[in-house]
Structures are given as structure tokens and as C-alpha cells.
Short mmCIF file of C-alpha atoms in Angstrom, two decimals:
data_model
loop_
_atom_site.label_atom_id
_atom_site.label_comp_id
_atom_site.label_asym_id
_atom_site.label_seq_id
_atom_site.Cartn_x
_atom_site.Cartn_y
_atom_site.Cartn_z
CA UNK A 1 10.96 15.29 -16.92
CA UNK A 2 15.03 15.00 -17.01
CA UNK A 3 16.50 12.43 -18.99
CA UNK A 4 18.95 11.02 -16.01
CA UNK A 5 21.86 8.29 -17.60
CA UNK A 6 24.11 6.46 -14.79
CA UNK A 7 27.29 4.42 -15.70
CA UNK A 8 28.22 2.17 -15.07
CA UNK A 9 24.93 0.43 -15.59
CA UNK A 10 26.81 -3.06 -13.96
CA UNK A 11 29.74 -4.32 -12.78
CA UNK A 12 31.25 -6.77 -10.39
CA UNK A 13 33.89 -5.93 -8.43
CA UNK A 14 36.82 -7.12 -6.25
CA UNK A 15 36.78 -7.18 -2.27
CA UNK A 16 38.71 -3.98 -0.97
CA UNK A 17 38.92 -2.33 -4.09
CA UNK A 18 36.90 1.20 -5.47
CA UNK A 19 34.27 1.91 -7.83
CA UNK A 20 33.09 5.64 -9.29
CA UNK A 21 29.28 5.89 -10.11
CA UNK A 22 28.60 8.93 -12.70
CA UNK A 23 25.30 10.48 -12.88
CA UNK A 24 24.10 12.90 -15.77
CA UNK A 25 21.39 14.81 -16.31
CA UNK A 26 20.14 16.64 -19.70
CA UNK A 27 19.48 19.63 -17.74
CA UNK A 28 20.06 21.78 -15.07
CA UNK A 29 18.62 20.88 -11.59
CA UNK A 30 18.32 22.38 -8.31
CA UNK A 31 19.05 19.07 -6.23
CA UNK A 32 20.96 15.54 -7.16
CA UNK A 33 20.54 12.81 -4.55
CA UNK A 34 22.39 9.13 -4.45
CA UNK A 35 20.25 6.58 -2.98
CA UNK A 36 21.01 2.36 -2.19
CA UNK A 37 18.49 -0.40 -2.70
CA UNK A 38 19.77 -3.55 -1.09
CA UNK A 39 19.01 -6.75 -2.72
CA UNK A 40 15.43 -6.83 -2.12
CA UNK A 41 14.76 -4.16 -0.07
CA UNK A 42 13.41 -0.37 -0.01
CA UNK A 43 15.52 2.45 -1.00
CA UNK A 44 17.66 4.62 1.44
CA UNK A 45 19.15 7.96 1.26
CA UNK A 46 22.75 8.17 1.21
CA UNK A 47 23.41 11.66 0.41
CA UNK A 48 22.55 14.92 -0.91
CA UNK A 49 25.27 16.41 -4.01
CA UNK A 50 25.87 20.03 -3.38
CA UNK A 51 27.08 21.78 -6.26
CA UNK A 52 30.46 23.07 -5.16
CA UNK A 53 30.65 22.17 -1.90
CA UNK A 54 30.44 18.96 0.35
CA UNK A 55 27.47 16.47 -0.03
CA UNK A 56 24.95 16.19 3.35
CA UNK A 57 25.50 12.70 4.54
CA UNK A 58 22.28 10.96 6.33
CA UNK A 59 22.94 9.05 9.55
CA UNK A 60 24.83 5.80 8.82
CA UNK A 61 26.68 6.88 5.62
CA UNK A 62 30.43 8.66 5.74
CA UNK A 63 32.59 10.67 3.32
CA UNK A 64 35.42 8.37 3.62
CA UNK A 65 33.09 5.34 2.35
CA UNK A 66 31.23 7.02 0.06
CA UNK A 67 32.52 10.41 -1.27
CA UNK A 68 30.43 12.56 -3.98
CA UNK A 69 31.28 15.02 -6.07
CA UNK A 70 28.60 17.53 -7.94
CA UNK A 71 30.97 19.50 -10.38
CA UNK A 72 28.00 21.30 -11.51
CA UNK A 73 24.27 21.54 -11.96
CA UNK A 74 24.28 18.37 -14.59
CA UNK A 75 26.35 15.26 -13.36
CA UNK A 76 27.61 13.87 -9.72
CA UNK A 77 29.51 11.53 -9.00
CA UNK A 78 29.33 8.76 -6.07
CA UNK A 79 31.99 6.54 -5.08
CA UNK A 80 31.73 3.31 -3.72
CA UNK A 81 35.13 2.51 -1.55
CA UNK A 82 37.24 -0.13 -0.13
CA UNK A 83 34.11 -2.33 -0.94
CA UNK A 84 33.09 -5.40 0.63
CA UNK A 85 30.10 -7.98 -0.27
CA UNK A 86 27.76 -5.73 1.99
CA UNK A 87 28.02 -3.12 -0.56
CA UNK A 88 26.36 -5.55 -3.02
CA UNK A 89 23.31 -3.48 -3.81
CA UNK A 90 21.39 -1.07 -6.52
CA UNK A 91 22.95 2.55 -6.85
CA UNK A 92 20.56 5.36 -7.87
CA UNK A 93 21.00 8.68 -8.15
CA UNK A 94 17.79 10.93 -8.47
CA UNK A 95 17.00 15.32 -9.32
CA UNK A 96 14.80 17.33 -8.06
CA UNK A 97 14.12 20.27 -10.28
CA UNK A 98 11.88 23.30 -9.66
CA UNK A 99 8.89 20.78 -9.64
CA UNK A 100 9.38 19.61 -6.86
CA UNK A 101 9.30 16.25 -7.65
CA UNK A 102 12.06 13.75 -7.89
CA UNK A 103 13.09 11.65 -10.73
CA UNK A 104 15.22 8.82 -10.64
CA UNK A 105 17.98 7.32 -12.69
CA UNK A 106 18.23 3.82 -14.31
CA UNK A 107 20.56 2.51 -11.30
CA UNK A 108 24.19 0.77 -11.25
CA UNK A 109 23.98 -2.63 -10.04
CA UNK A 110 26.96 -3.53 -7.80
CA UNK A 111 28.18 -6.88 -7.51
CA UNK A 112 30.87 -6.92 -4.69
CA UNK A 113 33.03 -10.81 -4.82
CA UNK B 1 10.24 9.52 13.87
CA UNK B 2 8.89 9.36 9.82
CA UNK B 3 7.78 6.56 8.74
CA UNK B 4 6.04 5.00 5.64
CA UNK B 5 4.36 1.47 5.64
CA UNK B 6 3.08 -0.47 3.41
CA UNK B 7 1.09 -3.91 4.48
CA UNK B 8 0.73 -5.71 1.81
CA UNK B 9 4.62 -6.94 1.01
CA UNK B 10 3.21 -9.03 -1.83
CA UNK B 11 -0.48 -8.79 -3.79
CA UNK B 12 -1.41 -10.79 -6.97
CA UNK B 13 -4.49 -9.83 -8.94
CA UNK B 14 -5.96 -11.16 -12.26
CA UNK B 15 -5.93 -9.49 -15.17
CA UNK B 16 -8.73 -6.70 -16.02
CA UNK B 17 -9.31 -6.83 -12.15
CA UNK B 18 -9.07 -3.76 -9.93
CA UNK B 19 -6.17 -2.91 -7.54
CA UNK B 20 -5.90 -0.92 -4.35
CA UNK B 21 -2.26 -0.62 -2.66
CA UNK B 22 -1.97 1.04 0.46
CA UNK B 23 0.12 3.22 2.00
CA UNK B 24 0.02 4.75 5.33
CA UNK B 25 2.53 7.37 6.53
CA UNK B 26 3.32 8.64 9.88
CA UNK B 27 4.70 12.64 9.74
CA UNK B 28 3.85 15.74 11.97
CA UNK B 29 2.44 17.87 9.08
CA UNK B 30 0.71 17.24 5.55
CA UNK B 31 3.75 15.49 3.78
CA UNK B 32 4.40 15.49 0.31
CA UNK B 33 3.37 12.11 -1.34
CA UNK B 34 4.82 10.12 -4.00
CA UNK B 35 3.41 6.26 -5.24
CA UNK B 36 7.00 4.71 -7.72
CA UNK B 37 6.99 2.09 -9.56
CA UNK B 38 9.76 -0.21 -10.47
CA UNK B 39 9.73 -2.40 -12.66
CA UNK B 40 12.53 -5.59 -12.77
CA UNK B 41 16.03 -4.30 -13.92
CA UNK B 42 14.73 -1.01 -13.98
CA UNK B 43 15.22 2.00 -11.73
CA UNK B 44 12.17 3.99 -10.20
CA UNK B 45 8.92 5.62 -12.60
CA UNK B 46 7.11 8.62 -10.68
CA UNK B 47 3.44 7.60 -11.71
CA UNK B 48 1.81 10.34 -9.65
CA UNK B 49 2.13 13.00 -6.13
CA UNK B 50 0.04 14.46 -3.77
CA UNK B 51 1.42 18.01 -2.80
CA UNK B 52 -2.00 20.09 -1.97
CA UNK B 53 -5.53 20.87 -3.23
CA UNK B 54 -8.03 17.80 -4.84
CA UNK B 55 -7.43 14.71 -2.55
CA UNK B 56 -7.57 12.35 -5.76
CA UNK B 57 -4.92 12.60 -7.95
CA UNK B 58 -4.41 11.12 -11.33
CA UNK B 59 -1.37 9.78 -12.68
CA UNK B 60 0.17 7.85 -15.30
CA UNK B 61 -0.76 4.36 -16.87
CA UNK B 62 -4.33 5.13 -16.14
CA UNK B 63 -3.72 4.97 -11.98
CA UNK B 64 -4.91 7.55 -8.96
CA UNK B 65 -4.30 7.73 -5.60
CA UNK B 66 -6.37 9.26 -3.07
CA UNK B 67 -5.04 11.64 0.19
CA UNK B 68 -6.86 10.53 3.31
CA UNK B 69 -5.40 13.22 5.98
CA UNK B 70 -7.52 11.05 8.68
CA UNK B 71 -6.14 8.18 8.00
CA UNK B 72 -2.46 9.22 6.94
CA UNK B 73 -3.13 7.35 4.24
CA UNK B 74 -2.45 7.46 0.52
CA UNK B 75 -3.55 4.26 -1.29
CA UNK B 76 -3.08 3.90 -5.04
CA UNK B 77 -5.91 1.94 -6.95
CA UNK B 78 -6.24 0.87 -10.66
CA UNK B 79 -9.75 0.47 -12.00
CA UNK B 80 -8.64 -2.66 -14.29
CA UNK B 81 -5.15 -3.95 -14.12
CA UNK B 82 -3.07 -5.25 -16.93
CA UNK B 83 -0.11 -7.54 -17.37
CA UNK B 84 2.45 -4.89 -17.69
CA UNK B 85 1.61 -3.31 -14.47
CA UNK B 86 3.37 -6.32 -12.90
CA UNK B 87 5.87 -4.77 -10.86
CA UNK B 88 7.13 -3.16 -7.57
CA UNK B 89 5.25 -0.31 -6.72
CA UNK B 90 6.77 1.81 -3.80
CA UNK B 91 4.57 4.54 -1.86
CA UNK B 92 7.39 7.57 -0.46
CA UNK B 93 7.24 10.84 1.80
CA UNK B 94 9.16 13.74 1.05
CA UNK B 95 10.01 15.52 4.46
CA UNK B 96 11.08 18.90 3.61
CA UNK B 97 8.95 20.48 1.18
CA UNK B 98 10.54 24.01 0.96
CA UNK B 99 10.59 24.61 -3.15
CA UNK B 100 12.37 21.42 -3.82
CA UNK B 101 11.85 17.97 -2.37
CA UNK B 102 14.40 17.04 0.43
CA UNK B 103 14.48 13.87 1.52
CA UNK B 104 12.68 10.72 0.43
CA UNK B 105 11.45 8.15 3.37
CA UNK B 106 10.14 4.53 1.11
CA UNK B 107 8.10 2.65 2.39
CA UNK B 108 9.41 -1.38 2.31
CA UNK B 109 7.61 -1.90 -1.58
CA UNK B 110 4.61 -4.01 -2.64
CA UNK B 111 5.18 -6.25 -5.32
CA UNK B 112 2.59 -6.45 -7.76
CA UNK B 113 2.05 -10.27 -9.45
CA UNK B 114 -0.70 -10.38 -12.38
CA UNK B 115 -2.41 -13.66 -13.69
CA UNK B 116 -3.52 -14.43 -16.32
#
């Protein structure tokens, strides 16, 4: 399986401001996803990274809050913006190679004060 | 719409004793079925999948899950549990299986307490 690394692995962050989420893989993959894990809770989708074009948003999630970037096939990037407490949550970002199979990172955890 | 459930939000077991978690799905055709584990501070372990053929599959850390298409279910057992496999263990659909996995539905996590 991919060796996935996420930084930051932490942080706590101000009310209102921004915080950029990198995501690397060893390898090349087909598919790079960004997921949220409330505090206790199950995981939800928040987007698929396309490589070179715009990330698929799922119902609930917008650009302007939460913009991506996929450069190319190895690291993304998700951004966390004008944050607020609510954003207070795990951030993982997963790849799906040509197994089929997804494989997650490590996760950031956000703190939002 | 998809859905994944899992009923038992919270199981403890003693050590050496066996372990079923269950998992029941609810999706139009044969999904593609993932059990995750998590343990605390850590992000999420694939420890096996169900994708077609043998309705038992075997996975990591000495765990297997069986495909019951009757049942939408997909229930994860462990002969003999041990300390380590204290943890959250999270059952997941993938709903669009076309070469790659699209989207994953979770289902709300079972957290797994050991005694001693």
C-alpha cells in the first residue's frame, strides 16, 4: 500500500483565519479524496482532488470554504477557510490506486479557538 | 438513499474472547465493502474488503468478515481478541465501483473496549 504523510499533523487556530492541509503520497495514484471526522463522529466526504482540474464537491461542502488543489498524481492540498469552532474536527485525506481500495492518511487535527 | 449502520455504538469483550461486529448496509446493487480500524490518535487501517467471489474474507491482525447478500450484511468477527485490538473499528460502502473506488459512505463506528 501507499505510504500517505499529511502536515500539518496539529494545530490550533484563530477564529476567521485560514489553514492549508498538504497531502503526499510515495506514489502515483489514480484518485486522492479529503474526508472530515468530527469530534466523535463517522467520517464524511468532502471532496474528490482532480489532477488538473477542479475537485467534485459532495452536497454540503463549497469551493469557497474549502478549496483543493491536486498539482499532480502525488500530493493535494485542502484548505480550511475563514474558520470557525465548527470546523474543529479530524482532516484526512485518502488514494485510491488501481486496487481499488482506499488508503487513508494519518489525519490533521484542527483545533479552531 | 445509501446507508451503512452499525448497532452496536460501543462493545467491550475480554481478552482471548471472540468478537463479532456488525454491519448492515442498505445499496441497490452488490456494494463494495470495507471493515477500518482506527485506532486513538491515529487515522484509518484497511484490515480487509469484500469486492466479489468467496463470501469470507480474511484480513489483517488475524480478522474475517463474512458477505451475507440476504441480509446486507457484512459483520467482522475475531476468533480470540487481544488488548491491542482495542479500538474504533468502522464498517464502509464504496458506491461507485468502476476501476477505482468512488465514494466512501461510514457507517457511525463501533468502539471496541478490551478487559483484562
Amino acid at each position: 500500500s501507499a505510504v500517505i504523510s499529511q502536515k500539518p499533523s496539529r494545530d490550533i487556530c484563530q477564529r476567521g483565519t485560514s489553514l492549508t492541509i498538504q497531502c503526499q503520497v510515495d506514489s502515483q495514484v489514480t484518485m486522492m479524496f479529503w474526508y472530515r471526522q468530527q469530534p466523535g463522529q463517522s467520517l464524511t466526504l468532502i471532496a474528490t482532488a482532480n489532477q488538473g482540474s477542479e475537485a467534485t464537491y459532495e452536497s454540503g461542502f463549497v469551493i469557497d470554504k474549502f478549496p483543493i488543489s491536486r498539482p499532480n498524481l502525488t500530493f493535494s492540498t485542502l484548505t480550511v477557510s475563514n474558520m470557525s469552532p465548527e470546523d474543529s474536527s479530524i482532516y484526512l485525506c485518502s488514494v485510491a490506486s488501481r486496487g481499488r481500495e482506499q488508503y487513508f492518511g494519518p489525519g490533521t487535527r484542527l483545533t479552531v479557538t | 438513499a445509501q446507508s451503512v449502520t452499525q448497532p452496536d455504538i460501543h462493545i467491550t469483550v475480554s481478552e482471548g474472547a471472540s468478537l463479532e461486529l456488525r454491519c448492515n448496509y442498505s445499496y441497490g446493487a452488490t456494494p463494495y465493502l470495507f471493515w477500518y480500524v482506527q485506532s486513538p490518535g491515529q487515522g484509518l487501517q484497511l484490515l480487509l474488503k469484500y469486492f466479489s467471489g468467496d463470501t469470507l474474507v480474511q484480513g489483517i491482525k488475524g480478522f474475517e468478515a463474512e458477505f451475507k447478500r440476504s441480509q446486507s450484511s457484512f459483520n467482522l468477527r475475531k476468533p480470540s481478541v487481544h488488548w491491542s485490538d482495542a479500538a474504533e473499528y468502522f464498517c464502509a460502502v464504496a458506491l461507485t465501483p468502476s476501476g477505482n473506488t468512488g465514494k466512501l459512505i461510514f457507517g457511525q463506528g463501533t468502539t471496541l473496549q478490551v478487559k483484562p
